[in-house]
CSV table of C-alpha atoms in Angstrom, one decimal:
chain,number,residue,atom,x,y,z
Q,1239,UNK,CA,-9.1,12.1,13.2
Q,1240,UNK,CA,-9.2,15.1,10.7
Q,1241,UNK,CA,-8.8,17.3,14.1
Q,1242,UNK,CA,-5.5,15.8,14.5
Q,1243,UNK,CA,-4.7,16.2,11.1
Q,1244,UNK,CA,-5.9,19.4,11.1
Q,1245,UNK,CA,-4.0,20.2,14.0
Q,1246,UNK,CA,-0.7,18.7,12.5
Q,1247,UNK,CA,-0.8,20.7,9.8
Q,1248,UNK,CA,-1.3,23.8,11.7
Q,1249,UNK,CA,1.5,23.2,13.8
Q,1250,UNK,CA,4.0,22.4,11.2
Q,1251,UNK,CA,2.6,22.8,7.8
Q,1252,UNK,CA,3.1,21.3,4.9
Q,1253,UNK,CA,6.4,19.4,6.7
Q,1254,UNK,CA,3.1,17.8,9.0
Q,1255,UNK,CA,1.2,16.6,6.1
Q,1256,UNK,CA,4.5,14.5,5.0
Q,1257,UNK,CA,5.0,13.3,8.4
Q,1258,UNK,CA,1.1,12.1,8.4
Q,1259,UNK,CA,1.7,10.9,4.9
Q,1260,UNK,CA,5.0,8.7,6.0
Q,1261,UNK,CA,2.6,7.6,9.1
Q,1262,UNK,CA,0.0,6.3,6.5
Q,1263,UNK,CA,2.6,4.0,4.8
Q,1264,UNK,CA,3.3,2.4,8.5
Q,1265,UNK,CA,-0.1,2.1,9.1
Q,1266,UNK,CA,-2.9,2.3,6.8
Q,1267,UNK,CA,-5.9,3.3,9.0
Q,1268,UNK,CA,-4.4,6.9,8.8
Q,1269,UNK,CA,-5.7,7.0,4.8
Q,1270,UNK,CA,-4.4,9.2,2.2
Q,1271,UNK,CA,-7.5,9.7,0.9
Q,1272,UNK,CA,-8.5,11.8,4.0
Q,1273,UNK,CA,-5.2,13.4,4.3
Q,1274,UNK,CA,-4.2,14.2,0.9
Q,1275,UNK,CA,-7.6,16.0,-0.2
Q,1276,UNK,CA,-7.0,17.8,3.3
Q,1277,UNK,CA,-4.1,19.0,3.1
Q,1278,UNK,CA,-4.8,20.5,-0.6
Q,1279,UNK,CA,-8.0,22.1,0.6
Q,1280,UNK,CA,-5.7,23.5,4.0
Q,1281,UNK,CA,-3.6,24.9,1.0
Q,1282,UNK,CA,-6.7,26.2,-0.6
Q,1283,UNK,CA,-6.9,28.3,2.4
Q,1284,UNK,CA,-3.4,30.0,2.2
Q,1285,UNK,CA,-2.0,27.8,5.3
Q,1286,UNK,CA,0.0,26.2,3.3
Q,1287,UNK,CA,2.2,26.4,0.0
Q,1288,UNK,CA,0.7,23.6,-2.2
Q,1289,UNK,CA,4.1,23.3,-4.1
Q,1290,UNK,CA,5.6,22.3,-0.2
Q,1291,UNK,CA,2.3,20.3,-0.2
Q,1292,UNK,CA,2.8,18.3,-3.2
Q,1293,UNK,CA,6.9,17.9,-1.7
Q,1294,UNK,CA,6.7,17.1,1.8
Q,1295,UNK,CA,3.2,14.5,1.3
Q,1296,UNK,CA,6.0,12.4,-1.5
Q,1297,UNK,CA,9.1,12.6,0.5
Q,1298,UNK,CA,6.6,11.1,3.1
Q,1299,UNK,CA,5.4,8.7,1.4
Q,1300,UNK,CA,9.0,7.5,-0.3
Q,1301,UNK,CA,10.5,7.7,3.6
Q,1302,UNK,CA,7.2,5.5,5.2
Q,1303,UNK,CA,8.0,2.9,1.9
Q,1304,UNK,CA,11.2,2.5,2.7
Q,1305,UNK,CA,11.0,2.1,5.7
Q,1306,UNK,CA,8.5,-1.2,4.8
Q,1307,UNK,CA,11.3,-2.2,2.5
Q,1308,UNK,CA,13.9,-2.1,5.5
Q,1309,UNK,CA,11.5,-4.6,7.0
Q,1310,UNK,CA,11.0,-6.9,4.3
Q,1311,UNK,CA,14.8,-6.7,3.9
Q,1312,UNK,CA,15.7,-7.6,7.4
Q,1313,UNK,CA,13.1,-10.5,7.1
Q,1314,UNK,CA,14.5,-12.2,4.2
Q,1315,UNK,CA,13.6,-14.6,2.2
Q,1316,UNK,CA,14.6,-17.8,4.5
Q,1317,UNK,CA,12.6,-16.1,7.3
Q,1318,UNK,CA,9.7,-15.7,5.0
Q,1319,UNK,CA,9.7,-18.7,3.9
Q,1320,UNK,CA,10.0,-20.0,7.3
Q,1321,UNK,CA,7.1,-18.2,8.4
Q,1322,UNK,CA,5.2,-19.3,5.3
Q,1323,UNK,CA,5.9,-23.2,6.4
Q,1324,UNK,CA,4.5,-23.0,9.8
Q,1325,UNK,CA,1.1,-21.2,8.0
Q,1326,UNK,CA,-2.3,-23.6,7.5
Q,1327,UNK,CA,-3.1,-23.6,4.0
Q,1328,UNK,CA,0.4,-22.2,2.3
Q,1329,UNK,CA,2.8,-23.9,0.5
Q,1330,UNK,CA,6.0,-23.0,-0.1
Q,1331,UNK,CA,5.3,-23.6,-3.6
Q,1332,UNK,CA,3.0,-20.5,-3.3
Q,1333,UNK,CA,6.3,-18.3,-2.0
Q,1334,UNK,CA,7.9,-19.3,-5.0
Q,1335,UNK,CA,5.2,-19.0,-7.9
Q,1336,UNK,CA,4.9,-15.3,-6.3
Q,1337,UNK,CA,8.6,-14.5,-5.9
Q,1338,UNK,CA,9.3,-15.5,-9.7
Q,1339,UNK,CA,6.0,-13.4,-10.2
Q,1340,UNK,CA,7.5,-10.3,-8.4
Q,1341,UNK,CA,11.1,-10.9,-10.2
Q,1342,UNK,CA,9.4,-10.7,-13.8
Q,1343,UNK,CA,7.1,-7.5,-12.6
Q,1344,UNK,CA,8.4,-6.5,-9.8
Q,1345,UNK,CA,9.0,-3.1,-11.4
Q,1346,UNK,CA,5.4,-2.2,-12.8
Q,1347,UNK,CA,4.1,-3.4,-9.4
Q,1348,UNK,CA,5.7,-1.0,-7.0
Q,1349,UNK,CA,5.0,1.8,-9.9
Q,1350,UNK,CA,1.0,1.2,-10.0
Q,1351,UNK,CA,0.8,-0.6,-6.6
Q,1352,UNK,CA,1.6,3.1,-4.8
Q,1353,UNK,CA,-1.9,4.1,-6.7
Q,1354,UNK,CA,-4.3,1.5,-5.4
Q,1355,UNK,CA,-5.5,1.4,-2.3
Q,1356,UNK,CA,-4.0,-1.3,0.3
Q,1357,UNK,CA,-1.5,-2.5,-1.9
Q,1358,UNK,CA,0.0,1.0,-1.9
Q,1359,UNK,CA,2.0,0.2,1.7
Q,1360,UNK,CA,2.1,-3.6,1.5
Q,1361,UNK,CA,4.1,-4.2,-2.2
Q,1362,UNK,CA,7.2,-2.3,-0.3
Q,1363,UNK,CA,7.3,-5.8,1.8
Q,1364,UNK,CA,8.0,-8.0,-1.3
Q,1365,UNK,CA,10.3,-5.6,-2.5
Q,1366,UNK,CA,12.6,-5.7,0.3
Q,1367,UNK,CA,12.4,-9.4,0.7
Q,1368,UNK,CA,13.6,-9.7,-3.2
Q,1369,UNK,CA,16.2,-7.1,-2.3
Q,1370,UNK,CA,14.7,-5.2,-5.5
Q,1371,UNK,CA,17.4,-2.2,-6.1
Q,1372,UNK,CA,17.1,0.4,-3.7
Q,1373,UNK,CA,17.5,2.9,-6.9
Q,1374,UNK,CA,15.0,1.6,-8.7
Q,1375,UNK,CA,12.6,1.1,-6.0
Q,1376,UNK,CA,12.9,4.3,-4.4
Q,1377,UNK,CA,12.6,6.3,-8.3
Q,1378,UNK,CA,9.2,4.2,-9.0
Q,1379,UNK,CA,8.0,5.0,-5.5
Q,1380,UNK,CA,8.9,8.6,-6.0
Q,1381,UNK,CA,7.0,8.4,-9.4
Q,1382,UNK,CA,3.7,6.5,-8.7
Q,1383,UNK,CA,3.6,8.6,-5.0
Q,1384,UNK,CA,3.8,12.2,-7.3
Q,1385,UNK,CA,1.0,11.0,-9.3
Q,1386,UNK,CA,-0.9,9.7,-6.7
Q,1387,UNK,CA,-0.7,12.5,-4.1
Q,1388,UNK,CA,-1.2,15.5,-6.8
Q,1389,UNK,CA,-4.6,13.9,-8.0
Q,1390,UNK,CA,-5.7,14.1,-4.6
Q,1391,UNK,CA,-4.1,17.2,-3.7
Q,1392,UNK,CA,-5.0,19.1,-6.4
Q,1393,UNK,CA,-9.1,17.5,-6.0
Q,1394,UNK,CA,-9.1,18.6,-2.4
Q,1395,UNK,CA,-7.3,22.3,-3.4
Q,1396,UNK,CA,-10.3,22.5,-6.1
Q,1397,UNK,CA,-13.1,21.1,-4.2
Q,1398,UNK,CA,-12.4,23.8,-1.2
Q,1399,UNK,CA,-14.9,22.8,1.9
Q,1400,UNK,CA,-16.1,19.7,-0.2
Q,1401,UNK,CA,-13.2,18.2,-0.2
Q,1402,UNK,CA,-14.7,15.5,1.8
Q,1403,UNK,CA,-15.9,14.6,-1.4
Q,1404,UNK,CA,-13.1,13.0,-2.6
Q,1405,UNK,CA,-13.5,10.6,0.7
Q,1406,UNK,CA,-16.5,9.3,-0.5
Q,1407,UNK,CA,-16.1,8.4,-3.7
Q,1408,UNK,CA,-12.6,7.1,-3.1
Q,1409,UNK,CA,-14.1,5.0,-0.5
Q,1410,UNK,CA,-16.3,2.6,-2.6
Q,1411,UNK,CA,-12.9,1.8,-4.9
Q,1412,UNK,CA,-11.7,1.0,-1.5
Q,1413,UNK,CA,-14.4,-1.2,-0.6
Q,1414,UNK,CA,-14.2,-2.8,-4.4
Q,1415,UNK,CA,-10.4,-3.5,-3.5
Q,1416,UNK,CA,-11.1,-4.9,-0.4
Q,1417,UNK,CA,-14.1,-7.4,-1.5
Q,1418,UNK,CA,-11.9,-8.7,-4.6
Q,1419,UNK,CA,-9.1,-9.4,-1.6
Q,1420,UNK,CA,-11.7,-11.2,0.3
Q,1421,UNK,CA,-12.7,-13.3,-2.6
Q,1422,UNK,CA,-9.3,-14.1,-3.7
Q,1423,UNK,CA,-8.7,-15.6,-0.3
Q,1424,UNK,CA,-12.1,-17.0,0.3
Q,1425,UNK,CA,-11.2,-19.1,-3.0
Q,1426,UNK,CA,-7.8,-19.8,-2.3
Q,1427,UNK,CA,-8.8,-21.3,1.1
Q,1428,UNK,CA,-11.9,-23.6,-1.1
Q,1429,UNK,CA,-9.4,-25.0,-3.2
Q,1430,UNK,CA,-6.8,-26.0,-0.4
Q,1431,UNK,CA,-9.1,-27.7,2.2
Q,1432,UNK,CA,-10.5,-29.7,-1.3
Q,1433,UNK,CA,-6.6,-30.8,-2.4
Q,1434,UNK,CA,-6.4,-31.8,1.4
Q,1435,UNK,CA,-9.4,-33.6,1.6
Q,1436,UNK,CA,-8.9,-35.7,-1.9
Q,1437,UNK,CA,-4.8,-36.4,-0.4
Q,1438,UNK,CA,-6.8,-37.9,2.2
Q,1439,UNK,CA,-8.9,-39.7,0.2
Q,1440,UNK,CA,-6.2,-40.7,-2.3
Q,1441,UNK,CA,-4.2,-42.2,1.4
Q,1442,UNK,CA,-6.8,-44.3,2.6
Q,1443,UNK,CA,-7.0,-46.0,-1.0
């Protein structure tokens, strides 16, 4: 993958690390945390300008957002909770709990969501489906994306060839995320099969 990358960036500089950045947001096996460190350490190199790094790798990250937002706002909130319905194990009481959720935080989530790994592409989704303001969402995007893509920028520009480093260590945050994800639905499946099982139980009585 880092050939492509590499190769993207030759071709069209610091414009091709935004457009593998916007990419990321679409799909999240293309992770920043290769591309970012990267592209600083490409810029290291004189390739690139790392102020048109630090530019280009946010515009692409606000444009692949919004783009999630456009999605969540086409969906809706009728379709989502239709969807939701048809889903073993959900309620729509669950929808609703997070929506309200989303409507009292909605703000601080899109702002630290674009700095943690996952959650950085998926909390556009919500935020189209609430119809948060595209103002708003698009200025707290721009924010939390600066901040995230000049930390790993700038390690990748100072760590030269060991940029990789930056891969490595990231990764076991990523893995943290990941297993508290797994967890969190691993419990939240235990505790519907039980309510099912004692509805049926409370039935039969």
């Amino acid at each position: 993958m880092t050939d492509w990358l590499v190769g993207l960036m030759e071709s069209l500089g610091a414009l091709g690390a935004g457009i593998a950045i916007a990419l990321e947001n679409l799909f999240p096996p293309l992770p920043s945390e290769v591309i970012l460190p990267l592209a600083g350490f490409t810029a290291s190199k004189g390739s690139m300008d790392l102020l048109d790094v630090l530019i280009f790798t946010t515009l692409g990250s606000v444009v692949g957002a919004l783009a999630l937002y456009g999605v969540g706002a086409l969906l809706g909130r009728e379709r989502t909770l239709a969807i939701a319905a048809k889903l073993p194990l959900v309620k729509i009481s669950d929808i609703e709990k997070t929506e309200a959720w989303f409507q009292r935080h909605g703000r601080k989530t899109v702002f630290f969501g674009r700095m943690i790994p996952i959650f950085r592409s998926l909390i556009s989704v919500p935020a189209g489906v609430e119809r948060m303001p595209l103002l708003s969402f698009t200025l707290l995007t721009t924010a939390g994306s600066l901040i995230w893509n000049t930390i790993f920028v700038m390690a990748g520009y100072l760590l030269g060839e060991n940029w990789e480093l930056v891969e490595t260590y990231v990764g076991v945050g990523t893995n943290v995320v990941i297993a508290i994800v797994v967890l969190a639905v691993v419990v939240f499946v235990g505790v519907r099969l039980a309510e099912r099982r004692k509805g049926r139980h409370g039935s039969r009585r």
